[in-house]
Each structure stands twice: as structure tokens, then as C-alpha cells.
CSV table of C-alpha atoms in Angstrom, one decimal:
chain,number,residue,atom,x,y,z
G,1127,MET,CA,21.5,110.8,-22.0
G,1128,SER,CA,24.0,113.1,-23.6
G,1129,GLY,CA,26.5,110.3,-24.2
G,1130,ARG,CA,24.1,108.4,-26.6
G,1131,ARG,CA,24.7,109.0,-30.2
G,1132,GLU,CA,22.0,110.4,-32.4
G,1133,VAL,CA,21.1,107.9,-35.1
G,1134,ILE,CA,18.8,107.0,-38.0
G,1135,LEU,CA,17.2,103.6,-37.4
G,1136,LEU,CA,16.9,101.9,-40.8
G,1137,SER,CA,14.8,98.8,-41.0
G,1138,ALA,CA,15.6,96.6,-44.0
G,1139,PHE,CA,14.8,92.9,-44.3
G,1140,VAL,CA,17.0,92.7,-47.3
G,1141,VAL,CA,20.1,94.7,-48.3
G,1142,HIS,CA,22.7,93.8,-50.9
G,1143,PRO,CA,25.0,96.1,-52.8
G,1144,ASP,CA,25.2,93.8,-55.9
G,1145,MET,CA,21.5,92.7,-56.3
G,1146,PRO,CA,18.7,94.4,-58.1
G,1147,SER,CA,15.1,95.1,-56.9
G,1148,GLU,CA,14.5,95.1,-53.1
G,1149,PRO,CA,18.0,94.2,-51.9
G,1150,GLY,CA,19.5,96.9,-54.1
G,1151,ILE,CA,17.0,99.5,-52.9
G,1152,GLY,CA,17.9,98.6,-49.3
G,1153,TRP,CA,21.5,99.4,-50.2
G,1154,GLN,CA,20.6,102.7,-51.8
G,1155,PHE,CA,18.8,103.8,-48.6
G,1156,LEU,CA,21.6,102.6,-46.4
G,1157,THR,CA,24.3,104.5,-48.3
G,1158,ALA,CA,22.1,107.7,-48.4
G,1159,ALA,CA,21.5,107.5,-44.7
G,1160,LEU,CA,25.2,107.0,-44.0
G,1161,GLU,CA,26.1,110.0,-46.2
G,1162,HIS,CA,23.6,112.1,-44.2
G,1163,ALA,CA,25.0,110.8,-40.9
G,1164,HIS,CA,28.6,111.6,-41.9
G,1165,GLU,CA,27.6,115.2,-42.8
G,1166,HIS,CA,25.7,115.7,-39.6
G,1167,ASP,CA,27.9,113.8,-37.2
G,1168,MET,CA,25.5,111.1,-36.3
G,1169,GLY,CA,25.1,107.4,-36.9
G,1170,VAL,CA,22.9,104.8,-38.6
G,1171,VAL,CA,21.6,101.6,-37.0
G,1172,LEU,CA,20.7,99.0,-39.7
G,1173,LEU,CA,18.2,96.5,-38.4
G,1174,THR,CA,18.3,93.6,-40.8
G,1175,ASN,CA,18.7,89.8,-41.1
G,1176,ARG,CA,21.9,87.8,-40.8
G,1177,ARG,CA,22.3,87.2,-44.5
G,1178,SER,CA,22.0,90.9,-45.4
G,1179,ALA,CA,24.4,91.8,-42.6
G,1180,ALA,CA,26.9,89.5,-44.1
G,1181,ALA,CA,26.3,91.1,-47.6
G,1182,VAL,CA,26.9,94.6,-46.2
G,1183,ASP,CA,30.0,93.6,-44.2
G,1184,GLY,CA,33.1,95.1,-45.7
G,1185,ARG,CA,31.2,96.9,-48.5
G,1186,VAL,CA,30.7,100.2,-46.7
G,1187,SER,CA,33.4,102.7,-47.5
G,1188,GLU,CA,36.0,103.3,-44.8
G,1189,ARG,CA,34.9,106.9,-44.6
G,1190,LEU,CA,31.4,105.9,-43.5
G,1191,ARG,CA,32.1,102.6,-41.7
G,1192,THR,CA,32.4,104.2,-38.2
G,1193,ARG,CA,28.9,105.6,-38.6
G,1194,LEU,CA,27.2,102.2,-39.0
G,1195,VAL,CA,25.9,99.8,-36.4
G,1196,VAL,CA,24.4,96.6,-37.7
G,1197,VAL,CA,21.8,94.8,-35.6
G,1198,ALA,CA,21.4,91.4,-37.3
G,1199,VAL,CA,18.4,89.3,-36.4
G,1200,ASP,CA,18.7,85.6,-36.7
G,1201,ILE,CA,15.7,83.7,-38.2
G,1202,PRO,CA,15.4,80.3,-36.8
G,1203,PHE,CA,14.4,77.1,-38.6
G,1204,ALA,CA,14.7,78.5,-42.1
G,1205,PRO,CA,16.1,75.9,-44.5
G,1206,SER,CA,18.6,77.6,-46.9
G,1207,PHE,CA,16.9,76.1,-50.0
G,1208,PHE,CA,13.6,77.8,-49.2
G,1209,ARG,CA,15.3,81.1,-48.4
G,1210,TRP,CA,16.4,81.5,-51.9
G,1211,HIS,CA,14.0,79.4,-54.0
G,1212,GLU,CA,10.5,79.8,-52.6
G,1213,PRO,CA,9.0,83.3,-52.6
G,1214,SER,CA,6.1,82.4,-50.4
G,1215,PHE,CA,8.5,81.1,-47.8
G,1216,THR,CA,10.4,84.3,-48.0
G,1217,ARG,CA,7.3,86.3,-47.2
G,1218,PHE,CA,6.7,84.0,-44.2
G,1219,GLU,CA,10.3,84.4,-43.2
G,1220,HIS,CA,9.9,88.2,-43.4
G,1221,GLU,CA,6.9,88.0,-40.9
G,1222,VAL,CA,9.0,86.0,-38.5
G,1223,TRP,CA,11.9,88.4,-38.8
G,1224,VAL,CA,9.6,91.4,-38.2
G,1225,ARG,CA,8.4,90.0,-34.9
G,1226,LEU,CA,11.9,89.2,-33.8
G,1227,ALA,CA,13.3,92.5,-35.0
G,1228,ALA,CA,10.5,94.5,-33.2
G,1229,ARG,CA,11.8,93.1,-29.9
G,1230,ARG,CA,15.2,94.7,-30.6
G,1231,VAL,CA,13.8,98.2,-31.2
G,1232,PRO,CA,13.4,99.2,-27.5
G,1233,GLN,CA,17.0,98.2,-26.8
G,1234,ILE,CA,18.2,100.2,-29.8
G,1235,GLU,CA,16.4,103.2,-28.4
G,1236,ARG,CA,18.0,102.8,-25.0
G,1237,ASP,CA,21.5,102.6,-26.6
G,1238,HIS,CA,21.0,105.5,-29.1
G,1239,ARG,CA,18.9,108.7,-29.6
G,1240,VAL,CA,16.8,107.7,-32.6
G,1241,LEU,CA,16.0,110.7,-34.8
G,1242,PHE,CA,13.6,108.8,-37.0
G,1243,ALA,CA,12.9,105.1,-37.8
G,1244,HIS,CA,12.5,104.2,-41.4
G,1245,HIS,CA,11.4,100.8,-42.8
G,1246,VAL,CA,12.5,100.4,-46.4
G,1247,THR,CA,12.3,96.7,-47.4
G,1248,PHE,CA,10.2,94.7,-48.1
G,1249,ALA,CA,8.2,97.3,-50.0
G,1250,THR,CA,4.9,95.4,-49.6
G,1251,GLU,CA,1.9,97.0,-48.0
G,1252,ILE,CA,0.5,93.8,-46.7
G,1253,LEU,CA,3.6,92.9,-44.6
G,1254,ALA,CA,4.3,94.3,-41.2
G,1255,THR,CA,7.1,96.5,-40.1
G,1256,PRO,CA,9.1,96.5,-36.8
G,1257,ILE,CA,9.2,100.3,-36.6
G,1258,THR,CA,5.7,100.4,-35.2
G,1259,ARG,CA,7.4,99.4,-31.9
G,1260,SER,CA,9.3,102.7,-31.9
G,1261,ALA,CA,8.6,105.1,-29.0
G,1262,PRO,CA,5.9,107.7,-29.6
G,1263,GLY,CA,8.4,110.5,-29.9
G,1264,VAL,CA,10.2,108.9,-32.8
G,1265,LEU,CA,9.1,109.8,-36.3
G,1266,ARG,CA,8.1,106.5,-37.9
G,1267,VAL,CA,8.4,106.4,-41.7
G,1268,TRP,CA,7.1,103.4,-43.7
G,1269,GLY,CA,8.1,103.0,-47.3
G,1270,PRO,CA,8.4,103.2,-50.2
G,1271,VAL,CA,5.6,100.5,-50.1
G,1272,GLY,CA,2.8,99.3,-52.2
G,1273,ALA,CA,1.8,97.8,-55.5
G,1274,GLY,CA,-0.8,99.3,-57.8
G,1275,GLY,CA,-3.1,96.8,-59.6
G,1276,VAL,CA,-6.2,96.9,-61.8
G,1277,ALA,CA,-8.4,93.8,-61.8
G,1278,ALA,CA,-10.0,94.9,-65.1
G,1279,VAL,CA,-6.7,94.3,-66.9
G,1280,TYR,CA,-7.2,90.6,-66.3
G,1281,ARG,CA,-10.6,90.6,-67.9
G,1282,MET,CA,-9.4,92.0,-71.2
G,1283,GLU,CA,-9.4,89.5,-74.1
G,1284,PRO,CA,-7.7,87.3,-74.9
G,1285,ARG,CA,-8.1,85.6,-71.6
G,1286,SER,CA,-6.7,82.3,-70.2
G,1287,TRP,CA,-7.0,80.3,-67.1
G,1288,ALA,CA,-4.0,82.2,-65.8
G,1289,SER,CA,-5.5,85.6,-66.4
G,1290,ARG,CA,-8.7,84.5,-64.8
G,1291,ARG,CA,-6.8,83.4,-61.8
G,1292,GLN,CA,-5.0,86.8,-61.7
G,1293,TRP,CA,-8.4,88.6,-61.8
G,1294,VAL,CA,-9.5,86.6,-58.7
G,1295,MET,CA,-6.2,87.3,-56.9
G,1296,GLN,CA,-6.3,91.1,-57.8
G,1297,ARG,CA,-9.9,91.4,-56.6
G,1298,ALA,CA,-9.0,89.7,-53.3
G,1299,ARG,CA,-5.9,91.8,-53.0
G,1300,ASP,CA,-7.8,95.0,-53.6
G,1301,GLY,CA,-9.7,94.4,-50.4
G,1302,VAL,CA,-7.1,92.8,-48.2
G,1303,ALA,CA,-4.2,95.1,-49.2
G,1304,GLY,CA,-6.1,98.3,-48.7
G,1305,THR,CA,-7.3,97.2,-45.2
G,1306,ARG,CA,-3.9,95.9,-44.2
G,1307,ALA,CA,-2.1,99.0,-45.5
G,1308,ARG,CA,-4.4,101.4,-43.6
G,1309,SER,CA,-3.9,99.4,-40.4
G,1310,ILE,CA,-0.1,99.6,-40.6
G,1311,ALA,CA,-0.2,103.3,-41.8
G,1312,ARG,CA,-2.2,104.3,-38.7
G,1313,ARG,CA,0.7,103.1,-36.5
G,1314,CYS,CA,3.2,105.3,-38.5
G,1315,ASP,CA,3.7,109.0,-38.9
G,1316,LEU,CA,4.6,109.2,-42.6
G,1317,VAL,CA,3.9,106.8,-45.4
G,1318,ILE,CA,6.0,106.8,-48.6
G,1319,ALA,CA,4.0,105.1,-51.3
G,1320,GLN,CA,5.6,103.7,-54.5
G,1321,ASN,CA,2.6,104.7,-56.5
G,1322,THR,CA,-0.5,106.8,-56.5
G,1323,ALA,CA,-2.8,103.7,-56.0
G,1324,THR,CA,-1.2,103.0,-52.7
G,1325,ALA,CA,-1.2,106.6,-51.7
G,1326,ALA,CA,-5.0,106.7,-52.4
G,1327,ALA,CA,-5.5,103.6,-50.4
G,1328,VAL,CA,-4.0,105.0,-47.2
G,1329,SER,CA,-5.1,108.6,-47.6
G,1330,SER,CA,-8.2,108.1,-45.5
G,1331,THR,CA,-6.1,107.4,-42.4
G,1332,GLY,CA,-5.1,111.0,-42.1
G,1333,VAL,CA,-1.4,110.1,-42.0
G,1334,GLU,CA,0.9,112.1,-44.3
G,1335,VAL,CA,1.6,110.3,-47.6
G,1336,ARG,CA,4.2,111.0,-50.2
G,1337,VAL,CA,4.7,109.3,-53.6
G,1338,PHE,CA,8.3,108.1,-54.2
G,1339,PRO,CA,8.8,105.3,-56.9
G,1340,ASN,CA,11.9,103.4,-55.8
G,1341,VAL,CA,13.5,103.5,-59.2
G,1342,VAL,CA,17.2,103.9,-59.9
G,1343,VAL,CA,18.6,104.1,-63.4
G,1344,ASP,CA,22.4,103.9,-63.8
G,1345,GLY,CA,24.4,104.5,-66.8
G,1346,PRO,CA,24.2,106.7,-69.9
G,1347,THR,CA,20.9,107.9,-71.3
G,1348,ALA,CA,19.9,109.1,-74.8
G,1349,VAL,CA,19.5,112.6,-76.0
G,1350,ASP,CA,16.1,114.2,-76.8
G,1351,ARG,CA,15.1,113.4,-80.3
G,1352,ASP,CA,12.4,115.6,-81.8
G,1353,GLU,CA,12.6,114.4,-85.4
G,1354,PRO,CA,9.9,111.9,-86.5
G,1355,ARG,CA,10.7,108.2,-86.4
G,1356,ALA,CA,12.3,106.6,-89.4
G,1357,PRO,CA,9.8,105.0,-91.9
G,1358,GLY,CA,9.2,101.2,-91.7
G,1359,ALA,CA,7.5,98.7,-89.4
G,1360,LEU,CA,7.1,99.8,-85.8
G,1361,ARG,CA,9.5,98.1,-83.4
G,1362,LEU,CA,7.7,97.2,-80.2
G,1363,LEU,CA,9.5,96.1,-77.1
G,1364,VAL,CA,8.3,94.1,-74.1
G,1365,VAL,CA,10.7,93.8,-71.1
G,1366,GLY,CA,10.2,91.7,-68.0
G,1367,HIS,CA,9.3,88.2,-66.8
G,1368,LEU,CA,6.8,86.4,-69.0
G,1369,ILE,CA,4.3,85.7,-66.2
G,1370,PRO,CA,0.5,85.9,-66.1
G,1371,ARG,CA,0.6,89.0,-63.9
G,1372,LYS,CA,2.2,91.0,-66.7
G,1373,ARG,CA,-0.3,89.9,-69.3
G,1374,PRO,CA,2.1,89.2,-72.3
G,1375,GLU,CA,-0.8,87.7,-74.1
G,1376,LEU,CA,-2.3,91.2,-74.6
G,1377,ALA,CA,1.0,92.4,-76.0
G,1378,VAL,CA,1.1,89.6,-78.6
G,1379,ALA,CA,-2.5,90.0,-79.5
G,1380,LEU,CA,-1.9,93.7,-80.3
G,1381,LEU,CA,0.0,92.6,-83.4
G,1382,ALA,CA,-3.2,91.2,-84.8
G,1383,ARG,CA,-5.0,94.5,-84.7
G,1384,PRO,CA,-5.1,96.5,-88.0
G,1385,GLN,CA,-3.3,99.5,-86.5
G,1386,LEU,CA,-0.2,97.3,-85.9
G,1387,ALA,CA,-0.5,94.9,-88.8
G,1388,GLU,CA,3.1,95.4,-89.8
G,1389,ALA,CA,4.7,96.0,-86.3
G,1390,ARG,CA,7.3,93.7,-84.9
G,1391,MET,CA,7.7,92.8,-81.2
G,1392,THR,CA,10.6,91.6,-79.2
G,1393,PHE,CA,10.3,90.1,-75.7
G,1394,LEU,CA,13.2,90.3,-73.3
G,1395,GLY,CA,12.9,88.3,-70.1
G,1396,ASP,CA,12.7,84.9,-68.7
G,1397,ALA,CA,9.6,82.7,-68.4
G,1398,THR,CA,8.4,79.4,-67.2
G,1399,VAL,CA,8.4,76.8,-70.0
G,1400,ASP,CA,4.7,76.2,-69.9
G,1401,PHE,CA,3.6,79.8,-69.9
G,1402,ALA,CA,6.1,80.8,-72.6
G,1403,ALA,CA,4.8,78.0,-74.8
G,1404,GLU,CA,1.2,79.2,-74.2
G,1405,VAL,CA,2.2,82.8,-75.3
G,1406,SER,CA,4.0,81.4,-78.3
G,1407,ASP,CA,1.0,79.2,-79.2
G,1408,LEU,CA,-1.2,82.3,-79.1
G,1409,ALA,CA,1.1,84.1,-81.5
G,1410,ASP,CA,0.8,81.1,-83.9
G,1411,GLU,CA,-3.0,81.0,-83.5
G,1412,LEU,CA,-3.2,84.7,-84.3
G,1413,GLY,CA,-0.9,84.4,-87.3
G,1414,VAL,CA,1.7,86.8,-85.9
G,1415,ARG,CA,4.4,84.4,-84.8
G,1416,SER,CA,6.8,85.5,-87.6
G,1417,ARG,CA,6.7,89.1,-86.2
G,1418,VAL,CA,7.5,88.1,-82.6
G,1419,THR,CA,11.0,87.4,-81.2
G,1420,PHE,CA,11.4,85.8,-77.8
G,1421,ALA,CA,14.9,86.7,-76.9
G,1422,GLY,CA,14.9,85.4,-73.3
G,1423,VAL,CA,17.1,86.6,-70.5
G,1424,CYS,CA,19.5,89.4,-71.7
G,1425,ASP,CA,22.2,91.4,-69.9
G,1426,HIS,CA,21.4,95.0,-69.0
G,1427,ARG,CA,23.4,96.4,-71.8
G,1428,ARG,CA,21.4,94.5,-74.4
G,1429,VAL,CA,18.1,95.7,-72.8
G,1430,ILE,CA,19.2,99.4,-73.0
G,1431,ASP,CA,20.4,98.9,-76.6
G,1432,GLU,CA,17.0,97.4,-77.5
G,1433,MET,CA,15.3,100.4,-75.9
G,1434,MET,CA,17.4,102.8,-77.8
G,1435,HIS,CA,16.3,101.3,-81.1
G,1436,ALA,CA,12.7,100.5,-80.3
G,1437,ASP,CA,9.7,102.7,-81.1
G,1438,VAL,CA,7.5,101.9,-78.1
G,1439,LEU,CA,7.8,100.0,-74.8
G,1440,VAL,CA,4.6,98.0,-74.5
G,1441,HIS,CA,4.1,97.4,-70.8
G,1442,THR,CA,0.9,95.4,-70.2
G,1443,SER,CA,1.4,94.5,-66.6
G,1444,GLY,CA,-1.8,94.6,-64.5
G,1445,ARG,CA,0.0,95.0,-61.1
G,1446,GLU,CA,3.4,96.2,-59.8
G,1447,GLY,CA,5.0,98.6,-57.3
G,1448,ALA,CA,7.3,100.9,-59.2
G,1449,SER,CA,8.4,99.7,-62.6
G,1450,GLY,CA,12.2,100.0,-63.1
G,1451,VAL,CA,11.7,99.0,-66.8
G,1452,VAL,CA,9.5,102.1,-67.3
G,1453,GLY,CA,12.0,104.2,-65.5
G,1454,GLU,CA,14.7,103.0,-67.8
G,1455,ALA,CA,12.6,103.7,-70.8
G,1456,SER,CA,11.9,107.2,-69.6
G,1457,ALA,CA,15.7,107.7,-69.2
G,1458,VAL,CA,16.5,106.7,-72.8
G,1459,GLY,CA,13.5,108.5,-74.3
G,1460,LEU,CA,11.5,105.5,-75.3
G,1461,PRO,CA,7.7,106.2,-75.3
G,1462,VAL,CA,5.7,103.9,-73.1
G,1463,VAL,CA,2.2,102.5,-73.2
G,1464,CYS,CA,0.9,101.1,-69.8
G,1465,PHE,CA,-2.3,100.8,-67.8
G,1466,GLY,CA,-3.6,103.5,-65.4
G,1467,GLY,CA,-3.7,102.6,-61.8
G,1468,THR,CA,-0.5,100.5,-61.9
G,1469,GLY,CA,2.9,101.3,-60.6
G,1470,ALA,CA,4.1,101.6,-64.2
G,1471,ALA,CA,1.7,104.5,-64.8
G,1472,SER,CA,3.0,106.2,-61.6
G,1473,VAL,CA,6.6,106.0,-62.8
G,1474,LEU,CA,5.7,107.4,-66.3
G,1475,GLU,CA,3.6,110.2,-64.8
G,1476,GLU,CA,6.3,111.1,-62.3
G,1477,ALA,CA,8.9,111.2,-65.2
G,1478,GLY,CA,6.7,113.3,-67.4
G,1479,THR,CA,8.2,111.7,-70.5
G,1480,SER,CA,6.6,110.4,-73.7
G,1481,GLY,CA,3.9,107.8,-73.5
G,1482,VAL,CA,0.2,107.0,-73.1
G,1483,VAL,CA,-1.5,105.7,-70.0
G,1484,VAL,CA,-4.6,103.6,-70.9
G,1485,ASP,CA,-7.3,103.7,-68.2
G,1486,VAL,CA,-9.0,100.3,-68.3
G,1487,MET,CA,-12.8,100.3,-68.1
G,1488,PRO,CA,-15.2,97.5,-68.7
G,1489,THR,CA,-15.6,98.7,-72.2
G,1490,THR,CA,-11.8,99.0,-73.0
G,1491,THR,CA,-10.7,96.8,-75.8
G,1492,LEU,CA,-7.5,95.8,-77.4
G,1493,ASP,CA,-8.1,98.3,-80.2
G,1494,ASP,CA,-7.9,101.1,-77.6
G,1495,VAL,CA,-4.5,99.8,-76.5
G,1496,ALA,CA,-3.4,99.5,-80.2
G,1497,ASP,CA,-4.5,103.1,-80.8
G,1498,ALA,CA,-2.4,104.1,-77.8
G,1499,VAL,CA,0.7,102.3,-79.1
G,1500,ALA,CA,0.3,104.0,-82.5
G,1501,ALA,CA,-0.1,107.3,-80.8
G,1502,ALA,CA,3.0,106.8,-78.6
G,1503,ALA,CA,5.1,105.8,-81.6
G,1504,ALA,CA,4.4,109.2,-83.1
G,1505,MET,CA,5.6,111.1,-80.1
G,1506,ALA,CA,8.9,112.9,-79.7
G,1507,ARG,CA,11.5,111.1,-77.7
G,1508,THR,CA,11.8,113.1,-74.4
G,1509,ILE,CA,14.0,111.9,-71.6
G,1510,THR,CA,14.4,112.4,-67.8
G,1511,ARG,CA,17.5,112.3,-65.7
G,1512,MET,CA,15.5,112.2,-62.4
G,1513,TRP,CA,16.1,108.5,-61.5
G,1514,THR,CA,19.4,109.0,-59.8
G,1515,THR,CA,20.7,107.7,-56.5
G,1516,ALA,CA,20.7,111.4,-55.4
G,1517,ARG,CA,16.9,111.1,-55.0
G,1518,PHE,CA,17.4,108.8,-52.0
G,1519,ARG,CA,19.8,111.2,-50.3
G,1520,TYR,CA,17.3,114.1,-50.8
G,1521,LEU,CA,14.6,112.0,-49.3
G,1522,ILE,CA,16.7,111.1,-46.2
G,1523,ASP,CA,17.7,114.7,-45.8
G,1524,ASP,CA,14.1,115.8,-45.8
G,1525,LEU,CA,13.0,113.1,-43.4
G,1526,ALA,CA,15.7,114.3,-41.0
G,1527,ARG,CA,14.4,117.9,-41.4
G,1528,VAL,CA,10.9,116.8,-40.6
G,1529,ALA,CA,12.0,114.7,-37.6
G,1530,ARG,CA,14.0,117.6,-36.2
G,1531,ALA,CA,11.1,120.0,-36.6
G,1532,ARG,CA,8.8,117.5,-34.9
G,1533,GLN,CA,11.2,117.2,-32.0
G,1534,ALA,CA,11.4,121.0,-31.7
G,1535,THR,CA,7.6,121.3,-31.6
G,1536,THR,CA,7.4,118.6,-28.9
G,1537,GLU,CA,10.0,120.4,-26.8
G,1538,ASP,CA,8.2,123.7,-27.2
G,1539,VAL,CA,4.9,122.1,-26.0
G,1540,ARG,CA,6.7,120.8,-22.9
């Protein structure tokens, strides 16, 4: 018993030091756990898939390498093309991986003394986690997980077949995701939600819930600027994929409202050919095409530069987990307009920086959003420096503290 090393069990379907989004978040948690382990003379067991194990191999610093044990779970019959090109297959692959990974948990617990088990990716509340197989005495931490969505966003005009489809999907998700999230939460001891919507959905389980948007902003930020904006046409910025879920049609249509009759808008992000054409056609139909620029995919430096010179980030997404784009805007002092109940709103509220959250009701119109954009443009540019990698280390440190306190309480009862 005494010869077994104390470890943190980190469950991460995807981990990659050089990729954004979920793989990058997995890497942030891994490095934070390893730093904690090094300081407290313990180890980290990374439970992941074979591809992520290969991505991690050789990338952990020599100082921390001896702290890490990687348990790679092979996923059978997964064609490589689908692994990288078909998102729905990736979700199926995740579910297969969870079931195979769960079988490895008892052996990990026999080989090591697990302080706490923490599932970090995928960050989706409808997908299972292998840590529910952990022994009852192990603190089971699930998250950050969850996407906040508001069906009413997809009923706002102008609408299209794509927005109608998103409305149906969001209504279905509202029911399914909440039920599924509560089911998984009941088998865990602590849920870390990416946003307040997910936190509210699982609060009825009685399980402790914390909100932790998994946002990281690297690089320099702006300085606070309290002076009024320079005169001239408002410069509005939209950043992200041009996809129906993010409702770029609403952003374009804002330019046709009297409050924004002279504003100019720049879109940064990729898009499918058909949907991009649909959004461009709407701009033509509304007579605002000359004030819209579709810049396409840009490198990160260009995105930050555009943020530094824009007046408002218009973020019309109806559903997401934790918006990195809003996090970046808050770090450079760009006021944000987004919808309440979404992950974007949670990030803005957590940051406490300039912006307006629009709560969408059945009576909410595009004029209400246009008013919010005009109000945001008049705000002082305040910044936050909270979105650092240190947040992940602080979280791991606190989870270890909670786990040790739990162990001490259990031993006292015995």
C-alpha cells in the first residue's frame, strides 16, 4: 500500500500542445497537474487515446517527465479519415473510448493511490466520462463542461431555413442535454461548468458546481482607455466561423438599423461556400454590402490587431461553451455585445469588462440589439488579465486541497 505513488488521474480524450480549443485545453490541464505533482512529490496519470499520447510524447519538460504516466487507450475500427474530418464520427469515437477507458480505471487505482480523478475533455455535457468508474473514496471532478444556448436567438428575424433548423436543434438540446448532464453529475462529486447555464442545469442534483470558463488568452493586451472613441463610423467586428449556430445574419442585418446606418462591419473566420454566399446575399438585399468586409481566415495576430482598432465585438452566437473570442476581446479592452444565457455571456460577466448582454425574449427585436451595440461603443475600454494559464494551476491546487480534506474527513469517521 505505502509503495504506491499518490497521483492525480487526468482523463482527457484529446490533448495536444500545439492545437487550439479542446486539445489545447487538455494540454493546459496536463501541465498544471504536472506542476502541482512536482511541487507535492506525486504523479499524474494521463488517461487518453493513442493519438493524444503520441502528441504528448517528448513535449513534457524533462523536469516534469518523471511525474507522468500515460495510459493510452486504442480505439478499434476507426478510419483515419473520419478521425480528423467528420465531427459526428469523432463524438462516436469518444463514446467508444470512454467505455474502453473506464475499464482501465480499476487497474490504475490498484497501481496508484488516486487523490482525485478529473475529466477535462471533451467538454460536452451530453458525453460520458470514464471517471464515474472511480472508487467511491476518490473525488470525481467532471469538467469544465457544457454549452449554454438560447433557442429564442434562432427565432429572431431575419430567419432562414438554417436558423429554423438551429431552433429545433436547440429546443431538443435543452431537454436532452439537461437530463443527460444531471445523470452524469449525480455520479460525480464536483462539476465544473463552463458557463452559468450549465451550472443552473445541474444545480438540482445537489452536487457542488463551480463556473470556470476554459478560456486562455496568450500574448500582450491593451491598456485601459477611458477617453471617448474617435469620431467617425463605428467599426464593428465579428470573429468566428460563419455558421448558422452563430447567426451571422443577425450581425449583417444590424447595419440596416437606423442606429448603425453608418457603421462598418468586418467578419473574420472561415465559412462554407453556400452559407457565406447566403450571408453575402442578405447584405446585398439589405443594401449594406458596401459596408461589410468578409476577410476570411486570418492568423491570430491579425485578429488581435483588428480587435485593437474596432469599436465593438458583435457576437451573435446562440450557443457555445466558453467563448475564447470574447475572452480575447476582454483582454484587449474591446466592448462586447452578446446574448444572455450563452457561454459568451458567462465569459463577459466573469471578466467584468465593457459590454452589453442582451437577454432575448419573445419580444426582443433587432433594434434592441442595435441599441446595445451603440451603447457598448460609448463605453470606456476596460481590460482584464484574468485569462492566464495560472488559472488552471490554481484550480488544480484547490481540487487537491478539497480531495485531501475529503480524505481526512473519511479517515476521522473511520
